[in-house]
């Protein structure tokens, strides 16, 4: 057994029972973004969170233990994603990558926007010309230091 | 001469004159994100915008024409970016890719978040534990349709 | 169980029963292009469509549920396809890619031809020198906007 | 000197003089698709066509000779194109590849749709919900034969 | 079940029964090259041919049906083949590729040698300095046309 | 200066003077296949051959010396060729690779068909249904030996 | 002009004048690791540091400005380095990668060792069996947080 | 059965029993780095070490034999690691690779830092601004020799 | 069943019975290099050799037949090997590749050193500074010929 | 100027003057293998060696300094070499890689054959069936140690 087996079980149960990620998140008491990432094998749960998830998806005690193991992260099967929804995000990085770099450096100097001390919020934004996906990314700025 | 030559000239002038992207954007009258992307060879300017950019960076009439040619887009030299700041964005796509997919589909059904009818806003968010980079991405949801 | 298992079952049943995609499409009431793509795991069916497909291919209730889950899209095992029929399409993109880009931009300006708000129609065109495959692709033009 | 040098010169002259591909095609007396592909270094011109192109773009006699040399074809810098407009075409091949294969084989049996005995026609299709790009691809069906 | 399963069964039976491809071809009544390619999952058999193959290798009715399905072609596990015999052919394409291109274009003009309307004949050629493999490739020339 | 510079000069002179490979081969006194490969930087000439080539293409004494240096072989810019004519050959290796392997081993046992002790002959074969490219490849069989 | 030009000039001057990195570092007043990385185009200097480097290597005012521009980082020409010294470091990541992951997670929980808030110290360690390279890496632990 | 099966069993048992690598190392009597690498299938154990590991993880006699077989090393599924913790190490090699090379050569001349006669020590370093991961790498310097 | 299954069985039996390749080679009556390569699925055995191997490793009659089938050769899972021992050989080809080419051509002219009419002998060479691995490679020189 | 420029100059002079590597080696007083590798930019010369090479190839004082700089090693333009002579060596690593690994481990235990404390000797071996290339590789065995 490994973490991937547990992820697959969670997805299978989700489909057969028609579970919604938003409901799972409410029960865990955290954002839907973090909770979904955790269920998809990208984040590490503590004992209490694992029990909540375990109950929702009918996981065994051993499967719950696997939720508490730090996973080998990276959720995509290829370096350039083939799925159109995910590719659009890759395209944003490809087209705007140097722009993002220039503007963060102009504001903060040399360093990065953390992908660890990081949060993400995805919302529907109503719009008469067609609703929009609104995403807020927040990452701590980490400066390179001299030494 | 090609668009890339013009991009390189813009960057060279920017460094030697100490120009800021935010100031360029103000003169163009558009966001700093779109303006920077245009200067870096990823967006297409109209005649009036090209003149403003041309004046700031001392571009010839022919160079200004190149700013109005639709560029071959993609700003990164490798499929997986090596620059740490840009890599963190790639990492977000890699780690959260399936999560983003699940949550947008849960909210909107099958389709994508457009990277064309799209805008981005990058801001400093003051934080006592260390300032954060706050980014808002807004993309129109485009549904797959049956036919 | 996952979507891929259902796709494989559909193909296996198709071969053993000698089912035609055109007949499946008629029963679903949609084009043969969309219907085939859906059966091959690239599109998402609604409840009613899933029942029709389920009946044709003898799918269980759970398998029908999987047809209603948005799939991770991309139907090819390698970035450059090895199958000669599919490669010829890749070759069209490779040889005519910059031509297509030039002509769409000349007509519409900067933007893309959508692959989401998109339809395809494949027909036999009788020709005394050898019949031809006639394909009509229709995609909404999506302009890049300034912001 | 090589074919690529001539292609670059043609593009440079096109930008500086504001030439349109549609006008070039009219003067050559062929479709805008074939003519543009030829100017972009993907097709081979005969002596008369080369003279017309040479006059439009101010090419020397030697440059006109290069237009008559069969080029090493393939217009994209990477196997998976980074430019969003061209990528959408790649995505169509990726998502619909197996569908296209199934439907052509269902209609014609084993074989391919030729990319050589092939033509393409790109048109604007007015649409109140947003104009569409309409593309007709026509390729001779070439059957695999037993031997 | 899929075509690959049938290919593997054919190979397994061939080894255990010591069957020769040349004998299979005689029974099918076609060349050993086409027949072997078909048995290895690269060509499509008709009903009668499938029955002959089915009898030789003890295939079930369903397995015989799979032989009549057009396969996803491409017989090699990597883009550059590792097997020395097959690599030598790849090397011929790599070293002589531009030569082949020049000479076919010099004789025929722009176009290709078809790999579909194509046949291959592999023979032993006795030679006192060591026998040789003699291969005749025959492919229809397909010219690019203007349109 | 390097071998590649000499190859480019040969090709440039060939285009500007309208030289044919078949004529070059006659003057060298060898096959058009070997002669073209040598001119394209894939084979090594002896002193006498280099003089003949040098005279035809107006090469300096130093350039003639480079023709006598063993070149770093491989004539294609990418592992999978993008040019349609050359790709068809790659496709033959991809689709028929395992077939070629099976049939040579069935006839000769374990070993390879040499790409060094090798010759190639490309001819036009008149055919009422469309002329064909006829290619004869001849390579010495080299057996693996036990030791 | 770009940062890479400045890096190349620094290296050229270093070789022709026989400058040592350790001496450069002393004059800059920082570690030899950070100083060398900065000279090799991987770190950003402030005005004062740029003047010191500029004086040592005879850089113009404009070249000194480039040292203060945040560079596009990544110093290796291929994803898997070919140089044996650098490859051994890649091999450590390849062989010990999962070990490092396990032990840091065992001690700290889920998170990473920062490569930004990071320092490195390389020293010779005398050893009778052959001197050793002793390297100390220090990176802040950054925990993943729930949100 | 192969070494990989044994590695997977060890990891599964570790999770279900909550074993710590540090405790395993104590029982083996070696560093936690070497011991973990060995359990993860990267190092070779002797008979005595295999018995200790076998007892801790409940391995059969045959599984213990596999621990004594030299494994095919390399612990990562992709050349560029996707896991953020391991990627940061890859990034250090990418960003500092040429710096490390310069400084080791400046101190030792041409040669490498061995990844075989090598040890690694990972420790928590308390720090009021956030604890740090402190890693000491020690590798014998191996000089290139003339011959 | 395929050749790979037989290879895996041989390795499994070897580990569980503690068989040495040198002993296998003695019983087969050939070098340890050829014999090991054959057992690892890279060479083809004759009937008598297969029986000897079959007896040593307890192979069935069918498994012995598979040893007599020419395998698809290539023993490594990735183009650039990750295993340190095998990588050092790849590194020799990478660092010394052009040197080997120059020296063989200087001695023999254009051609190759055969990897088919080839043998290898690996021996321990005692050395007070540390024993050495001594390897003798012998390959027939095959000249390119004109034709 | 960089090391690569010096390598190219050496090769150009070698061709124009008809210099032999064996003669260069004699003047340097080292093996032809090491000397050639050094001239091709893979090894580092000391001051005296650089003067000898400088005299033979007419190098300036600055070019001689570059010969004393440790180069970024790796002499091949692609991970899998296209040149047939060099590819055969790659093929030996590919086909015999696991065999070499097994036999060195059987004799020496876990460790590697060094590619740094390494020498190579290439000789012609007369043979009535065709002369052979005889290569002796000698590399120190470096054992993995526990720690």
Short mmCIF file of N, CA and C in Angstrom, two decimals, chain H residues 8-141:
data_model
loop_
_atom_site.label_atom_id
_atom_site.label_comp_id
_atom_site.label_asym_id
_atom_site.label_seq_id
_atom_site.Cartn_x
_atom_site.Cartn_y
_atom_site.Cartn_z
N UNK H 8 9.53 -1.39 -1.02
CA UNK H 8 8.12 -1.04 -0.78
C UNK H 8 7.58 -1.69 0.49
N UNK H 9 8.03 -2.93 0.73
CA UNK H 9 7.57 -3.58 1.97
C UNK H 9 8.08 -2.82 3.19
N UNK H 10 9.35 -2.44 3.16
CA UNK H 10 9.93 -1.70 4.29
C UNK H 10 9.16 -0.41 4.55
N UNK H 11 8.84 0.31 3.49
CA UNK H 11 8.12 1.58 3.66
C UNK H 11 6.71 1.32 4.21
N UNK H 12 6.07 0.30 3.71
CA UNK H 12 4.72 -0.02 4.19
C UNK H 12 4.73 -0.39 5.66
N UNK H 13 5.69 -1.20 6.04
CA UNK H 13 5.79 -1.59 7.46
C UNK H 13 6.12 -0.36 8.31
N UNK H 14 7.01 0.47 7.84
CA UNK H 14 7.38 1.69 8.58
C UNK H 14 6.15 2.54 8.88
N UNK H 15 5.29 2.71 7.88
CA UNK H 15 4.09 3.53 8.09
C UNK H 15 3.14 2.85 9.06
N UNK H 16 2.93 1.57 8.85
CA UNK H 16 1.91 0.93 9.70
C UNK H 16 2.38 0.78 11.14
N UNK H 17 3.69 0.64 11.35
CA UNK H 17 4.19 0.49 12.73
C UNK H 17 4.72 1.81 13.31
N UNK H 18 4.79 2.84 12.48
CA UNK H 18 5.28 4.12 13.00
C UNK H 18 6.76 4.08 13.37
N UNK H 19 7.54 3.35 12.61
CA UNK H 19 8.99 3.26 12.88
C UNK H 19 9.68 4.55 12.45
N UNK H 20 10.74 4.94 13.20
CA UNK H 20 11.53 6.12 12.86
C UNK H 20 12.87 5.68 12.27
N UNK H 21 13.34 6.41 11.23
CA UNK H 21 14.63 6.06 10.63
C UNK H 21 15.76 6.17 11.64
N UNK H 22 15.66 7.17 12.52
CA UNK H 22 16.73 7.36 13.50
C UNK H 22 16.88 6.12 14.39
N UNK H 23 15.74 5.51 14.72
CA UNK H 23 15.81 4.31 15.57
C UNK H 23 16.38 3.13 14.79
N UNK H 24 16.00 3.02 13.52
CA UNK H 24 16.55 1.95 12.69
C UNK H 24 18.07 2.09 12.65
N UNK H 25 18.53 3.33 12.44
CA UNK H 25 19.97 3.57 12.32
C UNK H 25 20.70 3.16 13.60
N UNK H 26 20.11 3.51 14.73
CA UNK H 26 20.76 3.14 16.00
C UNK H 26 20.94 1.63 16.09
N UNK H 27 19.90 0.90 15.70
CA UNK H 27 19.99 -0.56 15.78
C UNK H 27 21.01 -1.13 14.80
N UNK H 28 21.13 -0.49 13.65
CA UNK H 28 22.12 -0.95 12.67
C UNK H 28 23.52 -0.49 13.10
N UNK H 29 23.59 0.58 13.87
CA UNK H 29 24.89 1.06 14.34
C UNK H 29 25.61 1.95 13.34
N UNK H 30 24.86 2.54 12.42
CA UNK H 30 25.46 3.44 11.42
C UNK H 30 24.66 4.74 11.38
N UNK H 31 25.09 5.66 10.55
CA UNK H 31 24.41 6.96 10.47
C UNK H 31 22.98 6.79 9.95
N UNK H 32 22.13 7.74 10.30
CA UNK H 32 20.75 7.69 9.80
C UNK H 32 20.72 7.90 8.30
N UNK H 33 21.71 8.63 7.74
CA UNK H 33 21.71 8.90 6.30
C UNK H 33 22.00 7.62 5.51
N UNK H 34 23.05 6.91 5.89
CA UNK H 34 23.39 5.69 5.17
C UNK H 34 22.28 4.65 5.36
N UNK H 35 21.81 4.52 6.59
CA UNK H 35 20.81 3.49 6.89
C UNK H 35 19.52 3.74 6.12
N UNK H 36 19.09 4.98 6.08
CA UNK H 36 17.85 5.28 5.34
C UNK H 36 18.04 5.00 3.85
N UNK H 37 19.18 5.45 3.31
CA UNK H 37 19.46 5.19 1.89
C UNK H 37 19.43 3.69 1.60
N UNK H 38 19.99 2.91 2.51
CA UNK H 38 20.00 1.45 2.32
C UNK H 38 18.57 0.89 2.34
N UNK H 39 17.76 1.35 3.31
CA UNK H 39 16.37 0.86 3.38
C UNK H 39 15.58 1.30 2.15
N UNK H 40 15.94 2.42 1.57
CA UNK H 40 15.22 2.92 0.39
C UNK H 40 15.79 2.34 -0.91
N UNK H 41 16.66 1.35 -0.79
CA UNK H 41 17.11 0.63 -1.99
C UNK H 41 18.26 1.26 -2.72
N UNK H 42 19.11 2.03 -2.01
CA UNK H 42 20.22 2.71 -2.68
C UNK H 42 21.59 2.21 -2.22
N UNK H 43 21.64 1.45 -1.13
CA UNK H 43 22.92 0.96 -0.63
C UNK H 43 22.82 -0.56 -0.43
N UNK H 44 23.97 -1.20 -0.25
CA UNK H 44 24.04 -2.64 -0.12
C UNK H 44 24.40 -3.01 1.31
N UNK H 45 23.62 -3.90 1.91
CA UNK H 45 23.87 -4.28 3.29
C UNK H 45 24.69 -5.57 3.35
N UNK H 46 25.42 -5.74 4.44
CA UNK H 46 26.05 -7.04 4.62
C UNK H 46 25.08 -7.95 5.37
N UNK H 47 25.50 -9.17 5.58
CA UNK H 47 24.60 -10.17 6.14
C UNK H 47 24.05 -9.76 7.50
N UNK H 48 24.93 -9.22 8.32
CA UNK H 48 24.53 -8.85 9.68
C UNK H 48 23.54 -7.69 9.67
N UNK H 49 23.87 -6.67 8.86
CA UNK H 49 22.97 -5.51 8.75
C UNK H 49 21.60 -5.94 8.21
N UNK H 50 21.62 -6.85 7.25
CA UNK H 50 20.36 -7.30 6.65
C UNK H 50 19.50 -8.01 7.70
N UNK H 51 20.15 -8.73 8.60
CA UNK H 51 19.37 -9.42 9.65
C UNK H 51 18.73 -8.40 10.57
N UNK H 52 19.46 -7.36 10.94
CA UNK H 52 18.89 -6.33 11.82
C UNK H 52 17.69 -5.66 11.14
N UNK H 53 17.90 -5.27 9.90
CA UNK H 53 16.79 -4.65 9.16
C UNK H 53 15.63 -5.64 9.01
N UNK H 54 15.98 -6.87 8.73
CA UNK H 54 14.96 -7.90 8.53
C UNK H 54 14.11 -8.07 9.77
N UNK H 55 14.74 -8.00 10.91
CA UNK H 55 14.00 -8.18 12.17
C UNK H 55 13.07 -6.99 12.41
N UNK H 56 13.59 -5.80 12.21
CA UNK H 56 12.79 -4.58 12.44
C UNK H 56 11.54 -4.57 11.55
N UNK H 57 11.72 -4.94 10.30
CA UNK H 57 10.62 -4.81 9.34
C UNK H 57 9.93 -6.14 9.01
N UNK H 58 10.34 -7.20 9.71
CA UNK H 58 9.67 -8.49 9.50
C UNK H 58 9.90 -9.05 8.10
N UNK H 59 11.14 -9.01 7.65
CA UNK H 59 11.44 -9.50 6.29
C UNK H 59 11.75 -10.99 6.32
N UNK H 60 11.41 -11.67 5.25
CA UNK H 60 11.73 -13.10 5.12
C UNK H 60 13.22 -13.25 4.82
N UNK H 61 13.68 -14.48 4.88
CA UNK H 61 15.09 -14.76 4.58
C UNK H 61 15.41 -14.32 3.15
N UNK H 62 14.49 -14.57 2.22
CA UNK H 62 14.77 -14.19 0.84
C UNK H 62 14.81 -12.67 0.69
N UNK H 63 13.91 -12.00 1.37
CA UNK H 63 13.92 -10.54 1.30
C UNK H 63 15.23 -9.99 1.87
N UNK H 64 15.73 -10.63 2.92
CA UNK H 64 17.01 -10.19 3.49
C UNK H 64 18.15 -10.39 2.49
N UNK H 65 18.05 -11.46 1.70
CA UNK H 65 19.08 -11.67 0.67
C UNK H 65 19.09 -10.53 -0.34
N UNK H 66 17.91 -10.05 -0.70
CA UNK H 66 17.83 -8.96 -1.66
C UNK H 66 18.49 -7.69 -1.14
N UNK H 67 18.47 -7.50 0.18
CA UNK H 67 19.13 -6.31 0.75
C UNK H 67 20.64 -6.36 0.53
N UNK H 68 21.14 -7.56 0.27
CA UNK H 68 22.58 -7.73 0.11
C UNK H 68 23.00 -7.71 -1.38
N UNK H 69 22.02 -7.52 -2.25
CA UNK H 69 22.32 -7.41 -3.68
C UNK H 69 22.54 -5.92 -4.00
N UNK H 70 23.58 -5.62 -4.76
CA UNK H 70 23.84 -4.22 -5.13
C UNK H 70 22.68 -3.72 -5.99
N UNK H 71 22.01 -2.66 -5.56
CA UNK H 71 20.84 -2.20 -6.32
C UNK H 71 21.22 -1.34 -7.53
N UNK H 72 20.30 -1.24 -8.49
CA UNK H 72 20.39 -0.25 -9.57
C UNK H 72 20.00 1.06 -8.92
N UNK H 73 20.96 1.96 -8.77
CA UNK H 73 20.72 3.17 -7.97
C UNK H 73 20.06 4.30 -8.77
N UNK H 74 19.58 5.28 -8.00
CA UNK H 74 18.83 6.41 -8.58
C UNK H 74 17.43 6.33 -8.00
N UNK H 75 17.06 7.31 -7.15
CA UNK H 75 15.81 7.16 -6.40
C UNK H 75 14.67 8.03 -6.92
N UNK H 76 14.89 8.73 -8.04
CA UNK H 76 13.88 9.71 -8.48
C UNK H 76 13.21 9.28 -9.78
N UNK H 77 11.90 9.54 -9.88
CA UNK H 77 11.17 9.10 -11.08
C UNK H 77 11.38 9.96 -12.32
N UNK H 78 11.91 11.17 -12.16
CA UNK H 78 12.13 12.05 -13.32
C UNK H 78 13.49 12.73 -13.21
N UNK H 79 14.11 13.08 -14.35
CA UNK H 79 15.43 13.73 -14.30
C UNK H 79 15.42 15.04 -13.50
N UNK H 80 14.38 15.83 -13.67
CA UNK H 80 14.20 17.02 -12.85
C UNK H 80 13.12 16.66 -11.82
N UNK H 81 13.48 16.60 -10.53
CA UNK H 81 12.51 16.14 -9.53
C UNK H 81 11.33 17.09 -9.37
N UNK H 82 10.11 16.55 -9.22
CA UNK H 82 8.93 17.42 -9.03
C UNK H 82 8.68 17.72 -7.55
N UNK H 83 9.15 16.88 -6.66
CA UNK H 83 8.88 17.12 -5.24
C UNK H 83 9.61 18.38 -4.77
N UNK H 84 8.89 19.33 -4.13
CA UNK H 84 9.51 20.61 -3.78
C UNK H 84 10.75 20.49 -2.90
N UNK H 85 10.75 19.60 -1.92
CA UNK H 85 11.93 19.48 -1.06
C UNK H 85 13.14 19.03 -1.87
N UNK H 86 12.94 18.03 -2.71
CA UNK H 86 14.07 17.52 -3.50
C UNK H 86 14.43 18.51 -4.60
N UNK H 87 13.42 19.19 -5.15
CA UNK H 87 13.73 20.17 -6.18
C UNK H 87 14.67 21.25 -5.67
N UNK H 88 14.50 21.71 -4.41
CA UNK H 88 15.37 22.77 -3.90
C UNK H 88 16.84 22.35 -3.97
N UNK H 89 17.09 21.06 -3.76
CA UNK H 89 18.47 20.56 -3.89
C UNK H 89 18.91 20.59 -5.35
N UNK H 90 18.01 20.22 -6.22
CA UNK H 90 18.33 20.30 -7.66
C UNK H 90 18.61 21.76 -8.04
N UNK H 91 17.83 22.67 -7.45
CA UNK H 91 18.02 24.09 -7.74
C UNK H 91 19.38 24.59 -7.26
N UNK H 92 19.81 24.09 -6.11
CA UNK H 92 21.14 24.47 -5.63
C UNK H 92 22.19 24.04 -6.65
N UNK H 93 22.04 22.82 -7.18
CA UNK H 93 23.00 22.35 -8.20
C UNK H 93 22.90 23.22 -9.46
N UNK H 94 21.68 23.61 -9.81
CA UNK H 94 21.48 24.40 -11.02
C UNK H 94 22.03 25.82 -10.87
N UNK H 95 21.71 26.47 -9.76
CA UNK H 95 22.11 27.87 -9.57
C UNK H 95 23.59 27.97 -9.18
N UNK H 96 24.02 27.10 -8.26
CA UNK H 96 25.39 27.18 -7.75
C UNK H 96 26.36 26.23 -8.47
N UNK H 97 25.89 25.48 -9.46
CA UNK H 97 26.75 24.45 -10.08
C UNK H 97 28.08 24.99 -10.57
N UNK H 98 28.05 26.09 -11.33
CA UNK H 98 29.32 26.61 -11.85
C UNK H 98 30.15 27.23 -10.73
N UNK H 99 29.49 27.76 -9.70
CA UNK H 99 30.23 28.31 -8.55
C UNK H 99 30.99 27.21 -7.81
N UNK H 100 30.29 26.13 -7.53
CA UNK H 100 30.92 24.99 -6.85
C UNK H 100 32.12 24.50 -7.65
N UNK H 101 31.94 24.42 -8.96
CA UNK H 101 33.02 23.97 -9.84
C UNK H 101 34.22 24.91 -9.76
N UNK H 102 33.97 26.20 -9.84
CA UNK H 102 35.06 27.16 -9.80
C UNK H 102 35.84 27.07 -8.50
N UNK H 103 35.09 26.99 -7.38
CA UNK H 103 35.77 27.07 -6.08
C UNK H 103 36.54 25.79 -5.75
N UNK H 104 35.98 24.63 -6.12
CA UNK H 104 36.73 23.39 -5.87
C UNK H 104 37.97 23.36 -6.75
N UNK H 105 37.84 23.78 -8.00
CA UNK H 105 39.03 23.79 -8.88
C UNK H 105 40.05 24.82 -8.38
N UNK H 106 39.59 25.96 -7.86
CA UNK H 106 40.54 26.98 -7.37
C UNK H 106 41.36 26.41 -6.20
N UNK H 107 40.72 25.60 -5.39
CA UNK H 107 41.39 25.06 -4.20
C UNK H 107 42.20 23.80 -4.52
N UNK H 108 41.64 22.94 -5.40
CA UNK H 108 42.22 21.60 -5.58
C UNK H 108 42.78 21.35 -6.99
N UNK H 109 42.47 22.18 -7.95
CA UNK H 109 42.84 21.87 -9.33
C UNK H 109 41.79 20.98 -9.97
N UNK H 110 42.10 20.41 -11.14
CA UNK H 110 41.11 19.63 -11.89
C UNK H 110 40.84 18.31 -11.19
N UNK H 111 39.58 17.94 -11.09
CA UNK H 111 39.18 16.71 -10.43
C UNK H 111 37.75 16.84 -9.96
N UNK H 112 37.32 15.93 -9.10
CA UNK H 112 35.94 15.97 -8.62
C UNK H 112 35.90 15.72 -7.12
N UNK H 113 34.75 16.04 -6.54
CA UNK H 113 34.44 15.65 -5.17
C UNK H 113 33.66 14.36 -5.28
N UNK H 114 34.18 13.30 -4.68
CA UNK H 114 33.57 11.98 -4.87
C UNK H 114 32.16 11.89 -4.30
N UNK H 115 31.28 11.20 -5.01
CA UNK H 115 29.94 10.90 -4.50
C UNK H 115 29.90 9.45 -4.02
N UNK H 116 31.05 8.79 -4.01
CA UNK H 116 31.15 7.39 -3.57
C UNK H 116 31.86 7.33 -2.23
N UNK H 117 33.08 7.89 -2.17
CA UNK H 117 33.79 8.02 -0.89
C UNK H 117 33.24 9.32 -0.28
N UNK H 118 32.06 9.21 0.25
CA UNK H 118 31.21 10.37 0.51
C UNK H 118 30.38 10.09 1.76
N UNK H 119 30.14 11.13 2.55
CA UNK H 119 29.16 10.99 3.63
C UNK H 119 28.37 12.27 3.77
N UNK H 120 27.25 12.15 4.41
CA UNK H 120 26.32 13.27 4.55
C UNK H 120 25.76 13.25 5.97
N UNK H 121 25.63 14.43 6.55
CA UNK H 121 25.07 14.52 7.90
C UNK H 121 24.05 15.65 7.93
N UNK H 122 22.82 15.31 8.25
CA UNK H 122 21.71 16.28 8.25
C UNK H 122 21.30 16.56 9.70
N UNK H 123 21.33 17.83 10.11
CA UNK H 123 20.99 18.18 11.49
C UNK H 123 20.07 19.39 11.55
N UNK H 124 19.28 19.45 12.63
CA UNK H 124 18.48 20.64 12.91
C UNK H 124 19.40 21.66 13.60
N UNK H 125 19.36 22.88 13.13
CA UNK H 125 20.12 23.95 13.78
C UNK H 125 19.12 24.96 14.31
N UNK H 126 19.05 25.06 15.62
CA UNK H 126 18.07 25.98 16.21
C UNK H 126 18.43 27.42 15.82
N UNK H 127 17.42 28.21 15.54
CA UNK H 127 17.66 29.59 15.12
C UNK H 127 16.42 30.39 15.51
N UNK H 128 16.62 31.50 16.21
CA UNK H 128 15.44 32.27 16.66
C UNK H 128 14.58 32.77 15.50
N UNK H 129 15.20 32.96 14.31
CA UNK H 129 14.41 33.42 13.17
C UNK H 129 13.75 32.27 12.41
N UNK H 130 13.84 31.09 12.99
CA UNK H 130 13.29 29.90 12.32
C UNK H 130 14.41 28.88 12.20
N UNK H 131 14.16 27.67 12.68
CA UNK H 131 15.22 26.65 12.68
C UNK H 131 15.69 26.36 11.26
N UNK H 132 16.92 25.93 11.17
CA UNK H 132 17.53 25.68 9.86
C UNK H 132 17.89 24.20 9.72
N UNK H 133 17.95 23.77 8.46
CA UNK H 133 18.48 22.45 8.17
C UNK H 133 19.96 22.65 7.85
N UNK H 134 20.79 21.95 8.58
CA UNK H 134 22.23 22.07 8.41
C UNK H 134 22.74 20.76 7.85
N UNK H 135 23.39 20.82 6.73
CA UNK H 135 23.85 19.58 6.10
C UNK H 135 25.35 19.68 5.86
N UNK H 136 26.06 18.65 6.27
CA UNK H 136 27.49 18.59 5.98
C UNK H 136 27.73 17.47 4.99
N UNK H 137 28.33 17.84 3.86
CA UNK H 137 28.68 16.85 2.84
C UNK H 137 30.21 16.72 2.87
N UNK H 138 30.67 15.50 2.84
CA UNK H 138 32.11 15.30 2.82
C UNK H 138 32.45 14.29 1.74
N UNK H 139 33.23 14.72 0.78
CA UNK H 139 33.60 13.81 -0.32
C UNK H 139 35.08 13.91 -0.58
N UNK H 140 35.72 12.79 -0.79
CA UNK H 140 37.16 12.80 -1.07
C UNK H 140 37.40 13.52 -2.40
N UNK H 141 38.45 14.35 -2.45
CA UNK H 141 38.79 14.96 -3.73
C UNK H 141 39.57 13.96 -4.56
#
